[in-house]
Amino acid sequence: MFSADSVEVKGTSKSKYQSFGVSEKVGITDIVVIVNEQWGTKYLVLNTINEDNQVGQSKRLSLKTEKSEGAQMSAWDVSAKYLINVIQSTTGKSVDEAKAVLKASTVEDLVKNLTTEVVGKTGRGLFSRREYNAEGKFAVELYRMEPVGGTYLKYDPSNQYLNVPFKGEGSAAPKESIPAGEAGDKLPF
């Protein structure tokens, strides 16, 4: 005979890590520089925490300002567009005011500007799911934000941009991070 009388139940516990979908209140806690040693590229990552104290992060935001052959935008242009969304969603700044935050001559200055403007601020966040290896391991990344109380963002698991399957060999997980003050790069804008 089966019985659950001796089982102690302590309520439900949530993961300490961000889940994919919409979080009503997402705070930016830190901005770090990630270095891919193999390719010599640097990225920014925004660390986050949500209303349930689950930690997360943004996708890797490229600092590469050169356009690839045939490309209309550089990787930095895509990152800047993403960061403008974050700045506007967390601070209420206009597009021009948000663009002014991104004017910097070094990676360190860029991180300093962003830290001053968005760290400690909150917005409503949509988190995507991206597989990064053939075993089905995945990362959950901040995809887009809007001001707290917004209703535009919705999670749709069939959306190819919000639920990205693994498409290659190896791993696309970040390799190494360094403190922002030690990035040492000069940005040409």
PDB file of N, CA, C and O in Angstrom, residues 23-96:
ATOM      1  N   SER A  23       9.243  38.400 -17.824  1.00  0.00           N
ATOM      2  CA  SER A  23       9.364  38.751 -16.405  1.00  0.00           C
ATOM      3  C   SER A  23       8.856  40.173 -16.252  1.00  0.00           C
ATOM      4  O   SER A  23       9.256  41.063 -17.002  1.00  0.00           O
ATOM      5  N   GLU A  24       7.978  40.374 -15.287  1.00  0.00           N
ATOM      6  CA  GLU A  24       7.327  41.669 -15.123  1.00  0.00           C
ATOM      7  C   GLU A  24       8.268  42.765 -14.633  1.00  0.00           C
ATOM      8  O   GLU A  24       8.053  43.934 -14.906  1.00  0.00           O
ATOM      9  N   LYS A  25       9.290  42.387 -13.889  1.00  0.00           N
ATOM     10  CA  LYS A  25      10.215  43.393 -13.359  1.00  0.00           C
ATOM     11  C   LYS A  25      11.630  42.827 -13.384  1.00  0.00           C
ATOM     12  O   LYS A  25      11.971  41.948 -12.598  1.00  0.00           O
ATOM     13  N   VAL A  26      12.436  43.342 -14.304  1.00  0.00           N
ATOM     14  CA  VAL A  26      13.811  42.881 -14.483  1.00  0.00           C
ATOM     15  C   VAL A  26      14.744  44.038 -14.183  1.00  0.00           C
ATOM     16  O   VAL A  26      14.630  45.103 -14.779  1.00  0.00           O
ATOM     17  N   GLY A  27      15.671  43.834 -13.253  1.00  0.00           N
ATOM     18  CA  GLY A  27      16.659  44.851 -12.927  1.00  0.00           C
ATOM     19  C   GLY A  27      18.003  44.524 -13.544  1.00  0.00           C
ATOM     20  O   GLY A  27      18.386  43.354 -13.637  1.00  0.00           O
ATOM     21  N   ILE A  28      18.696  45.552 -13.994  1.00  0.00           N
ATOM     22  CA  ILE A  28      20.061  45.381 -14.512  1.00  0.00           C
ATOM     23  C   ILE A  28      20.990  45.502 -13.307  1.00  0.00           C
ATOM     24  O   ILE A  28      20.971  46.501 -12.596  1.00  0.00           O
ATOM     25  N   THR A  29      21.794  44.463 -13.050  1.00  0.00           N
ATOM     26  CA  THR A  29      22.642  44.445 -11.855  1.00  0.00           C
ATOM     27  C   THR A  29      24.101  44.771 -12.130  1.00  0.00           C
ATOM     28  O   THR A  29      24.807  45.239 -11.234  1.00  0.00           O
ATOM     29  N   ASP A  30      24.555  44.513 -13.354  1.00  0.00           N
ATOM     30  CA  ASP A  30      25.979  44.683 -13.649  1.00  0.00           C
ATOM     31  C   ASP A  30      26.181  44.625 -15.166  1.00  0.00           C
ATOM     32  O   ASP A  30      25.352  44.069 -15.882  1.00  0.00           O
ATOM     33  N   ILE A  31      27.283  45.180 -15.607  1.00  0.00           N
ATOM     34  CA  ILE A  31      27.663  45.103 -17.018  1.00  0.00           C
ATOM     35  C   ILE A  31      29.093  44.579 -17.054  1.00  0.00           C
ATOM     36  O   ILE A  31      29.974  45.139 -16.409  1.00  0.00           O
ATOM     37  N   VAL A  32      29.304  43.492 -17.789  1.00  0.00           N
ATOM     38  CA  VAL A  32      30.640  42.889 -17.860  1.00  0.00           C
ATOM     39  C   VAL A  32      31.093  42.789 -19.319  1.00  0.00           C
ATOM     40  O   VAL A  32      30.280  42.802 -20.236  1.00  0.00           O
ATOM     41  N   VAL A  33      32.387  42.694 -19.495  1.00  0.00           N
ATOM     42  CA  VAL A  33      32.986  42.497 -20.806  1.00  0.00           C
ATOM     43  C   VAL A  33      33.388  41.029 -20.915  1.00  0.00           C
ATOM     44  O   VAL A  33      34.070  40.501 -20.043  1.00  0.00           O
ATOM     45  N   ILE A  34      32.947  40.385 -21.987  1.00  0.00           N
ATOM     46  CA  ILE A  34      33.274  38.985 -22.276  1.00  0.00           C
ATOM     47  C   ILE A  34      34.284  38.981 -23.423  1.00  0.00           C
ATOM     48  O   ILE A  34      34.122  39.720 -24.394  1.00  0.00           O
ATOM     49  N   VAL A  35      35.307  38.146 -23.311  1.00  0.00           N
ATOM     50  CA  VAL A  35      36.323  38.052 -24.362  1.00  0.00           C
ATOM     51  C   VAL A  35      36.316  36.647 -24.942  1.00  0.00           C
ATOM     52  O   VAL A  35      36.391  35.666 -24.218  1.00  0.00           O
ATOM     53  N   ASN A  36      36.213  36.558 -26.263  1.00  0.00           N
ATOM     54  CA  ASN A  36      36.367  35.292 -26.960  1.00  0.00           C
ATOM     55  C   ASN A  36      37.810  35.249 -27.447  1.00  0.00           C
ATOM     56  O   ASN A  36      38.158  35.911 -28.424  1.00  0.00           O
ATOM     57  N   GLU A  37      38.645  34.517 -26.747  1.00  0.00           N
ATOM     58  CA  GLU A  37      40.080  34.469 -27.054  1.00  0.00           C
ATOM     59  C   GLU A  37      40.354  33.874 -28.440  1.00  0.00           C
ATOM     60  O   GLU A  37      41.282  34.295 -29.113  1.00  0.00           O
ATOM     61  N   GLN A  38      39.543  32.918 -28.853  1.00  0.00           N
ATOM     62  CA  GLN A  38      39.764  32.271 -30.143  1.00  0.00           C
ATOM     63  C   GLN A  38      39.641  33.270 -31.293  1.00  0.00           C
ATOM     64  O   GLN A  38      40.424  33.248 -32.233  1.00  0.00           O
ATOM     65  N   TRP A  39      38.671  34.151 -31.231  1.00  0.00           N
ATOM     66  CA  TRP A  39      38.424  35.100 -32.317  1.00  0.00           C
ATOM     67  C   TRP A  39      38.914  36.499 -31.999  1.00  0.00           C
ATOM     68  O   TRP A  39      38.873  37.387 -32.861  1.00  0.00           O
ATOM     69  N   GLY A  40      39.341  36.738 -30.765  1.00  0.00           N
ATOM     70  CA  GLY A  40      39.823  38.058 -30.378  1.00  0.00           C
ATOM     71  C   GLY A  40      38.732  39.114 -30.341  1.00  0.00           C
ATOM     72  O   GLY A  40      38.989  40.287 -30.575  1.00  0.00           O
ATOM     73  N   THR A  41      37.513  38.687 -30.068  1.00  0.00           N
ATOM     74  CA  THR A  41      36.385  39.617 -30.033  1.00  0.00           C
ATOM     75  C   THR A  41      35.923  39.875 -28.603  1.00  0.00           C
ATOM     76  O   THR A  41      36.109  39.036 -27.730  1.00  0.00           O
ATOM     77  N   LYS A  42      35.325  41.047 -28.403  1.00  0.00           N
ATOM     78  CA  LYS A  42      34.821  41.427 -27.092  1.00  0.00           C
ATOM     79  C   LYS A  42      33.333  41.724 -27.189  1.00  0.00           C
ATOM     80  O   LYS A  42      32.856  42.215 -28.211  1.00  0.00           O
ATOM     81  N   TYR A  43      32.655  41.410 -26.112  1.00  0.00           N
ATOM     82  CA  TYR A  43      31.213  41.596 -26.035  1.00  0.00           C
ATOM     83  C   TYR A  43      30.863  42.226 -24.692  1.00  0.00           C
ATOM     84  O   TYR A  43      31.576  42.047 -23.711  1.00  0.00           O
ATOM     85  N   LEU A  44      29.733  42.903 -24.654  1.00  0.00           N
ATOM     86  CA  LEU A  44      29.152  43.334 -23.387  1.00  0.00           C
ATOM     87  C   LEU A  44      28.047  42.360 -23.031  1.00  0.00           C
ATOM     88  O   LEU A  44      27.352  41.845 -23.912  1.00  0.00           O
ATOM     89  N   VAL A  45      27.872  42.119 -21.735  1.00  0.00           N
ATOM     90  CA  VAL A  45      26.747  41.333 -21.234  1.00  0.00           C
ATOM     91  C   VAL A  45      26.145  42.094 -20.069  1.00  0.00           C
ATOM     92  O   VAL A  45      26.875  42.551 -19.176  1.00  0.00           O
ATOM     93  N   LEU A  46      24.831  42.220 -20.075  1.00  0.00           N
ATOM     94  CA  LEU A  46      24.110  42.847 -18.970  1.00  0.00           C
ATOM     95  C   LEU A  46      23.603  41.736 -18.064  1.00  0.00           C
ATOM     96  O   LEU A  46      22.862  40.856 -18.520  1.00  0.00           O
ATOM     97  N   ASN A  47      24.002  41.745 -16.805  1.00  0.00           N
ATOM     98  CA  ASN A  47      23.483  40.779 -15.849  1.00  0.00           C
ATOM     99  C   ASN A  47      22.180  41.316 -15.276  1.00  0.00           C
ATOM    100  O   ASN A  47      22.032  42.518 -15.066  1.00  0.00           O
ATOM    101  N   THR A  48      21.234  40.409 -15.021  1.00  0.00           N
ATOM    102  CA  THR A  48      19.902  40.817 -14.583  1.00  0.00           C
ATOM    103  C   THR A  48      19.442  40.021 -13.364  1.00  0.00           C
ATOM    104  O   THR A  48      19.987  38.968 -13.051  1.00  0.00           O
ATOM    105  N   ILE A  49      18.407  40.548 -12.720  1.00  0.00           N
ATOM    106  CA  ILE A  49      17.693  39.830 -11.664  1.00  0.00           C
ATOM    107  C   ILE A  49      16.224  40.193 -11.801  1.00  0.00           C
ATOM    108  O   ILE A  49      15.888  41.342 -12.105  1.00  0.00           O
ATOM    109  N   ASN A  50      15.343  39.214 -11.627  1.00  0.00           N
ATOM    110  CA  ASN A  50      13.923  39.495 -11.806  1.00  0.00           C
ATOM    111  C   ASN A  50      13.182  39.581 -10.473  1.00  0.00           C
ATOM    112  O   ASN A  50      13.796  39.484  -9.402  1.00  0.00           O
ATOM    113  N   GLU A  51      11.870  39.739 -10.553  1.00  0.00           N
ATOM    114  CA  GLU A  51      11.039  39.921  -9.358  1.00  0.00           C
ATOM    115  C   GLU A  51      11.061  38.705  -8.434  1.00  0.00           C
ATOM    116  O   GLU A  51      10.727  38.814  -7.258  1.00  0.00           O
ATOM    117  N   ASP A  52      11.478  37.542  -8.925  1.00  0.00           N
ATOM    118  CA  ASP A  52      11.584  36.327  -8.112  1.00  0.00           C
ATOM    119  C   ASP A  52      13.022  36.048  -7.684  1.00  0.00           C
ATOM    120  O   ASP A  52      13.344  34.929  -7.295  1.00  0.00           O
ATOM    121  N   ASN A  53      13.894  37.051  -7.804  1.00  0.00           N
ATOM    122  CA  ASN A  53      15.318  36.934  -7.467  1.00  0.00           C
ATOM    123  C   ASN A  53      16.038  35.884  -8.302  1.00  0.00           C
ATOM    124  O   ASN A  53      17.006  35.274  -7.854  1.00  0.00           O
ATOM    125  N   GLN A  54      15.582  35.675  -9.531  1.00  0.00           N
ATOM    126  CA  GLN A  54      16.259  34.781 -10.453  1.00  0.00           C
ATOM    127  C   GLN A  54      17.246  35.601 -11.273  1.00  0.00           C
ATOM    128  O   GLN A  54      16.889  36.659 -11.790  1.00  0.00           O
ATOM    129  N   VAL A  55      18.479  35.104 -11.382  1.00  0.00           N
ATOM    130  CA  VAL A  55      19.505  35.837 -12.121  1.00  0.00           C
ATOM    131  C   VAL A  55      19.501  35.417 -13.587  1.00  0.00           C
ATOM    132  O   VAL A  55      19.188  34.283 -13.926  1.00  0.00           O
ATOM    133  N   GLY A  56      19.838  36.368 -14.442  1.00  0.00           N
ATOM    134  CA  GLY A  56      19.895  36.118 -15.879  1.00  0.00           C
ATOM    135  C   GLY A  56      20.902  37.043 -16.523  1.00  0.00           C
ATOM    136  O   GLY A  56      21.702  37.697 -15.840  1.00  0.00           O
ATOM    137  N   GLN A  57      20.850  37.111 -17.833  1.00  0.00           N
ATOM    138  CA  GLN A  57      21.764  37.986 -18.561  1.00  0.00           C
ATOM    139  C   GLN A  57      21.211  38.279 -19.940  1.00  0.00           C
ATOM    140  O   GLN A  57      20.308  37.602 -20.428  1.00  0.00           O
ATOM    141  N   SER A  58      21.792  39.302 -20.553  1.00  0.00           N
ATOM    142  CA  SER A  58      21.450  39.632 -21.936  1.00  0.00           C
ATOM    143  C   SER A  58      22.186  38.683 -22.865  1.00  0.00           C
ATOM    144  O   SER A  58      23.053  37.918 -22.448  1.00  0.00           O
ATOM    145  N   LYS A  59      21.849  38.777 -24.140  1.00  0.00           N
ATOM    146  CA  LYS A  59      22.678  38.104 -25.124  1.00  0.00           C
ATOM    147  C   LYS A  59      24.012  38.836 -25.182  1.00  0.00           C
ATOM    148  O   LYS A  59      24.147  39.948 -24.648  1.00  0.00           O
ATOM    149  N   ARG A  60      25.007  38.230 -25.791  1.00  0.00           N
ATOM    150  CA  ARG A  60      26.307  38.891 -25.943  1.00  0.00           C
ATOM    151  C   ARG A  60      26.172  40.011 -26.971  1.00  0.00           C
ATOM    152  O   ARG A  60      25.703  39.783 -28.077  1.00  0.00           O
ATOM    153  N   LEU A  61      26.594  41.197 -26.586  1.00  0.00           N
ATOM    154  CA  LEU A  61      26.468  42.381 -27.438  1.00  0.00           C
ATOM    155  C   LEU A  61      27.835  42.717 -28.011  1.00  0.00           C
ATOM    156  O   LEU A  61      28.732  43.150 -27.286  1.00  0.00           O
ATOM    157  N   SER A  62      27.980  42.519 -29.291  1.00  0.00           N
ATOM    158  CA  SER A  62      29.277  42.691 -29.950  1.00  0.00           C
ATOM    159  C   SER A  62      29.741  44.142 -29.933  1.00  0.00           C
ATOM    160  O   SER A  62      28.954  45.068 -30.097  1.00  0.00           O
ATOM    161  N   LEU A  63      31.041  44.322 -29.764  1.00  0.00           N
ATOM    162  CA  LEU A  63      31.665  45.634 -29.825  1.00  0.00           C
ATOM    163  C   LEU A  63      32.400  45.840 -31.153  1.00  0.00           C
ATOM    164  O   LEU A  63      33.121  46.806 -31.319  1.00  0.00           O
ATOM    165  N   LYS A  64      32.193  44.931 -32.107  1.00  0.00           N
ATOM    166  CA  LYS A  64      32.874  45.003 -33.406  1.00  0.00           C
ATOM    167  C   LYS A  64      32.187  46.061 -34.275  1.00  0.00           C
ATOM    168  O   LYS A  64      31.028  45.925 -34.644  1.00  0.00           O
ATOM    169  N   THR A  65      32.924  47.105 -34.605  1.00  0.00           N
ATOM    170  CA  THR A  65      32.352  48.236 -35.341  1.00  0.00           C
ATOM    171  C   THR A  65      32.535  48.141 -36.855  1.00  0.00           C
ATOM    172  O   THR A  65      31.894  48.890 -37.582  1.00  0.00           O
ATOM    173  N   GLU A  66      33.383  47.231 -37.342  1.00  0.00           N
ATOM    174  CA  GLU A  66      33.590  47.085 -38.780  1.00  0.00           C
ATOM    175  C   GLU A  66      32.441  46.277 -39.370  1.00  0.00           C
ATOM    176  O   GLU A  66      32.015  45.286 -38.802  1.00  0.00           O
ATOM    177  N   LYS A  67      31.983  46.691 -40.544  1.00  0.00           N
ATOM    178  CA  LYS A  67      30.929  45.954 -41.238  1.00  0.00           C
ATOM    179  C   LYS A  67      31.547  44.776 -41.983  1.00  0.00           C
ATOM    180  O   LYS A  67      32.606  44.896 -42.590  1.00  0.00           O
ATOM    181  N   SER A  68      30.866  43.645 -41.931  1.00  0.00           N
ATOM    182  CA  SER A  68      31.280  42.498 -42.743  1.00  0.00           C
ATOM    183  C   SER A  68      30.969  42.815 -44.200  1.00  0.00           C
ATOM    184  O   SER A  68      30.099  43.638 -44.492  1.00  0.00           O
ATOM    185  N   GLU A  69      31.656  42.140 -45.104  1.00  0.00           N
ATOM    186  CA  GLU A  69      31.453  42.401 -46.528  1.00  0.00           C
ATOM    187  C   GLU A  69      29.986  42.176 -46.890  1.00  0.00           C
ATOM    188  O   GLU A  69      29.400  41.142 -46.578  1.00  0.00           O
ATOM    189  N   GLY A  70      29.391  43.166 -47.526  1.00  0.00           N
ATOM    190  CA  GLY A  70      27.997  43.078 -47.954  1.00  0.00           C
ATOM    191  C   GLY A  70      26.975  43.396 -46.872  1.00  0.00           C
ATOM    192  O   GLY A  70      25.782  43.435 -47.145  1.00  0.00           O
ATOM    193  N   ALA A  71      27.416  43.619 -45.657  1.00  0.00           N
ATOM    194  CA  ALA A  71      26.487  43.899 -44.558  1.00  0.00           C
ATOM    195  C   ALA A  71      26.055  45.360 -44.574  1.00  0.00           C
ATOM    196  O   ALA A  71      26.829  46.250 -44.930  1.00  0.00           O
ATOM    197  N   GLN A  72      24.821  45.611 -44.187  1.00  0.00           N
ATOM    198  CA  GLN A  72      24.314  46.978 -44.105  1.00  0.00           C
ATOM    199  C   GLN A  72      24.638  47.609 -42.757  1.00  0.00           C
ATOM    200  O   GLN A  72      24.683  48.831 -42.646  1.00  0.00           O
ATOM    201  N   MET A  73      24.820  46.768 -41.740  1.00  0.00           N
ATOM    202  CA  MET A  73      25.101  47.260 -40.388  1.00  0.00           C
ATOM    203  C   MET A  73      26.277  46.485 -39.806  1.00  0.00           C
ATOM    204  O   MET A  73      26.489  45.326 -40.151  1.00  0.00           O
ATOM    205  N   SER A  74      27.000  47.119 -38.901  1.00  0.00           N
ATOM    206  CA  SER A  74      28.048  46.401 -38.174  1.00  0.00           C
ATOM    207  C   SER A  74      27.399  45.665 -37.000  1.00  0.00           C
ATOM    208  O   SER A  74      26.255  45.951 -36.627  1.00  0.00           O
ATOM    209  N   ALA A  75      28.132  44.751 -36.415  1.00  0.00           N
ATOM    210  CA  ALA A  75      27.628  44.046 -35.232  1.00  0.00           C
ATOM    211  C   ALA A  75      27.369  45.045 -34.102  1.00  0.00           C
ATOM    212  O   ALA A  75      26.416  44.905 -33.339  1.00  0.00           O
ATOM    213  N   TRP A  76      28.234  46.091 -33.994  1.00  0.00           N
ATOM    214  CA  TRP A  76      28.017  47.113 -32.980  1.00  0.00           C
ATOM    215  C   TRP A  76      26.693  47.845 -33.209  1.00  0.00           C
ATOM    216  O   TRP A  76      25.981  48.161 -32.259  1.00  0.00           O
ATOM    217  N   ASP A  77      26.336  48.115 -34.466  1.00  0.00           N
ATOM    218  CA  ASP A  77      25.071  48.794 -34.757  1.00  0.00           C
ATOM    219  C   ASP A  77      23.888  47.991 -34.205  1.00  0.00           C
ATOM    220  O   ASP A  77      22.945  48.552 -33.649  1.00  0.00           O
ATOM    221  N   VAL A  78      23.947  46.669 -34.356  1.00  0.00           N
ATOM    222  CA  VAL A  78      22.897  45.798 -33.823  1.00  0.00           C
ATOM    223  C   VAL A  78      22.893  45.875 -32.292  1.00  0.00           C
ATOM    224  O   VAL A  78      21.838  45.987 -31.662  1.00  0.00           O
ATOM    225  N   SER A  79      24.086  45.838 -31.687  1.00  0.00           N
ATOM    226  CA  SER A  79      24.200  45.942 -30.228  1.00  0.00           C
ATOM    227  C   SER A  79      23.673  47.285 -29.732  1.00  0.00           C
ATOM    228  O   SER A  79      22.980  47.361 -28.715  1.00  0.00           O
ATOM    229  N   ALA A  80      24.011  48.366 -30.456  1.00  0.00           N
ATOM    230  CA  ALA A  80      23.566  49.708 -30.056  1.00  0.00           C
ATOM    231  C   ALA A  80      22.043  49.799 -30.089  1.00  0.00           C
ATOM    232  O   ALA A  80      21.429  50.378 -29.186  1.00  0.00           O
ATOM    233  N   LYS A  81      21.431  49.220 -31.099  1.00  0.00           N
ATOM    234  CA  LYS A  81      19.964  49.216 -31.191  1.00  0.00           C
ATOM    235  C   LYS A  81      19.359  48.506 -29.976  1.00  0.00           C
ATOM    236  O   LYS A  81      18.389  48.974 -29.388  1.00  0.00           O
ATOM    237  N   TYR A  82      19.940  47.385 -29.597  1.00  0.00           N
ATOM    238  CA  TYR A  82      19.502  46.626 -28.421  1.00  0.00           C
ATOM    239  C   TYR A  82      19.662  47.473 -27.155  1.00  0.00           C
ATOM    240  O   TYR A  82      18.758  47.567 -26.324  1.00  0.00           O
ATOM    241  N   LEU A  83      20.836  48.108 -27.009  1.00  0.00           N
ATOM    242  CA  LEU A  83      21.108  48.919 -25.818  1.00  0.00           C
ATOM    243  C   LEU A  83      20.196  50.145 -25.741  1.00  0.00           C
ATOM    244  O   LEU A  83      19.785  50.542 -24.642  1.00  0.00           O
ATOM    245  N   ILE A  84      19.856  50.740 -26.880  1.00  0.00           N
ATOM    246  CA  ILE A  84      18.919  51.861 -26.883  1.00  0.00           C
ATOM    247  C   ILE A  84      17.578  51.406 -26.324  1.00  0.00           C
ATOM    248  O   ILE A  84      16.954  52.105 -25.519  1.00  0.00           O
ATOM    249  N   ASN A  85      17.134  50.202 -26.712  1.00  0.00           N
ATOM    250  CA  ASN A  85      15.891  49.652 -26.163  1.00  0.00           C
ATOM    251  C   ASN A  85      15.974  49.505 -24.643  1.00  0.00           C
ATOM    252  O   ASN A  85      15.049  49.877 -23.915  1.00  0.00           O
ATOM    253  N   VAL A  86      17.093  48.979 -24.145  1.00  0.00           N
ATOM    254  CA  VAL A  86      17.267  48.799 -22.698  1.00  0.00           C
ATOM    255  C   VAL A  86      17.281  50.153 -21.986  1.00  0.00           C
ATOM    256  O   VAL A  86      16.612  50.336 -20.960  1.00  0.00           O
ATOM    257  N   ILE A  87      18.030  51.108 -22.529  1.00  0.00           N
ATOM    258  CA  ILE A  87      18.117  52.436 -21.904  1.00  0.00           C
ATOM    259  C   ILE A  87      16.744  53.092 -21.862  1.00  0.00           C
ATOM    260  O   ILE A  87      16.315  53.604 -20.820  1.00  0.00           O
ATOM    261  N   GLN A  88      16.027  53.081 -22.985  1.00  0.00           N
ATOM    262  CA  GLN A  88      14.697  53.687 -23.017  1.00  0.00           C
ATOM    263  C   GLN A  88      13.723  52.991 -22.061  1.00  0.00           C
ATOM    264  O   GLN A  88      12.955  53.655 -21.378  1.00  0.00           O
ATOM    265  N   SER A  89      13.775  51.674 -22.010  1.00  0.00           N
ATOM    266  CA  SER A  89      12.840  50.911 -21.177  1.00  0.00           C
ATOM    267  C   SER A  89      13.090  51.097 -19.687  1.00  0.00           C
ATOM    268  O   SER A  89      12.168  51.038 -18.892  1.00  0.00           O
ATOM    269  N   THR A  90      14.338  51.302 -19.308  1.00  0.00           N
ATOM    270  CA  THR A  90      14.660  51.412 -17.881  1.00  0.00           C
ATOM    271  C   THR A  90      14.738  52.840 -17.374  1.00  0.00           C
ATOM    272  O   THR A  90      14.651  53.064 -16.172  1.00  0.00           O
ATOM    273  N   THR A  91      14.911  53.801 -18.276  1.00  0.00           N
ATOM    274  CA  THR A  91      15.094  55.195 -17.829  1.00  0.00           C
ATOM    275  C   THR A  91      14.042  56.158 -18.365  1.00  0.00           C
ATOM    276  O   THR A  91      13.911  57.264 -17.840  1.00  0.00           O
ATOM    277  N   GLY A  92      13.346  55.780 -19.433  1.00  0.00           N
ATOM    278  CA  GLY A  92      12.381  56.678 -20.043  1.00  0.00           C
ATOM    279  C   GLY A  92      13.003  57.727 -20.948  1.00  0.00           C
ATOM    280  O   GLY A  92      12.339  58.655 -21.383  1.00  0.00           O
ATOM    281  N   LYS A  93      14.279  57.599 -21.255  1.00  0.00           N
ATOM    282  CA  LYS A  93      14.962  58.567 -22.117  1.00  0.00           C
ATOM    283  C   LYS A  93      14.456  58.465 -23.565  1.00  0.00           C
ATOM    284  O   LYS A  93      13.983  57.418 -23.987  1.00  0.00           O
ATOM    285  N   SER A  94      14.613  59.562 -24.293  1.00  0.00           N
ATOM    286  CA  SER A  94      14.285  59.569 -25.719  1.00  0.00           C
ATOM    287  C   SER A  94      15.365  58.801 -26.484  1.00  0.00           C
ATOM    288  O   SER A  94      16.425  58.481 -25.934  1.00  0.00           O
ATOM    289  N   VAL A  95      15.114  58.568 -27.780  1.00  0.00           N
ATOM    290  CA  VAL A  95      16.105  57.883 -28.621  1.00  0.00           C
ATOM    291  C   VAL A  95      17.410  58.678 -28.653  1.00  0.00           C
ATOM    292  O   VAL A  95      18.498  58.114 -28.485  1.00  0.00           O
ATOM    293  N   ASP A  96      17.321  59.998 -28.843  1.00  0.00           N
ATOM    294  CA  ASP A  96      18.535  60.816 -28.896  1.00  0.00           C
ATOM    295  C   ASP A  96      19.287  60.806 -27.571  1.00  0.00           C
ATOM    296  O   ASP A  96      20.523  60.744 -27.550  1.00  0.00           O
TER     297      ASP A  96
END
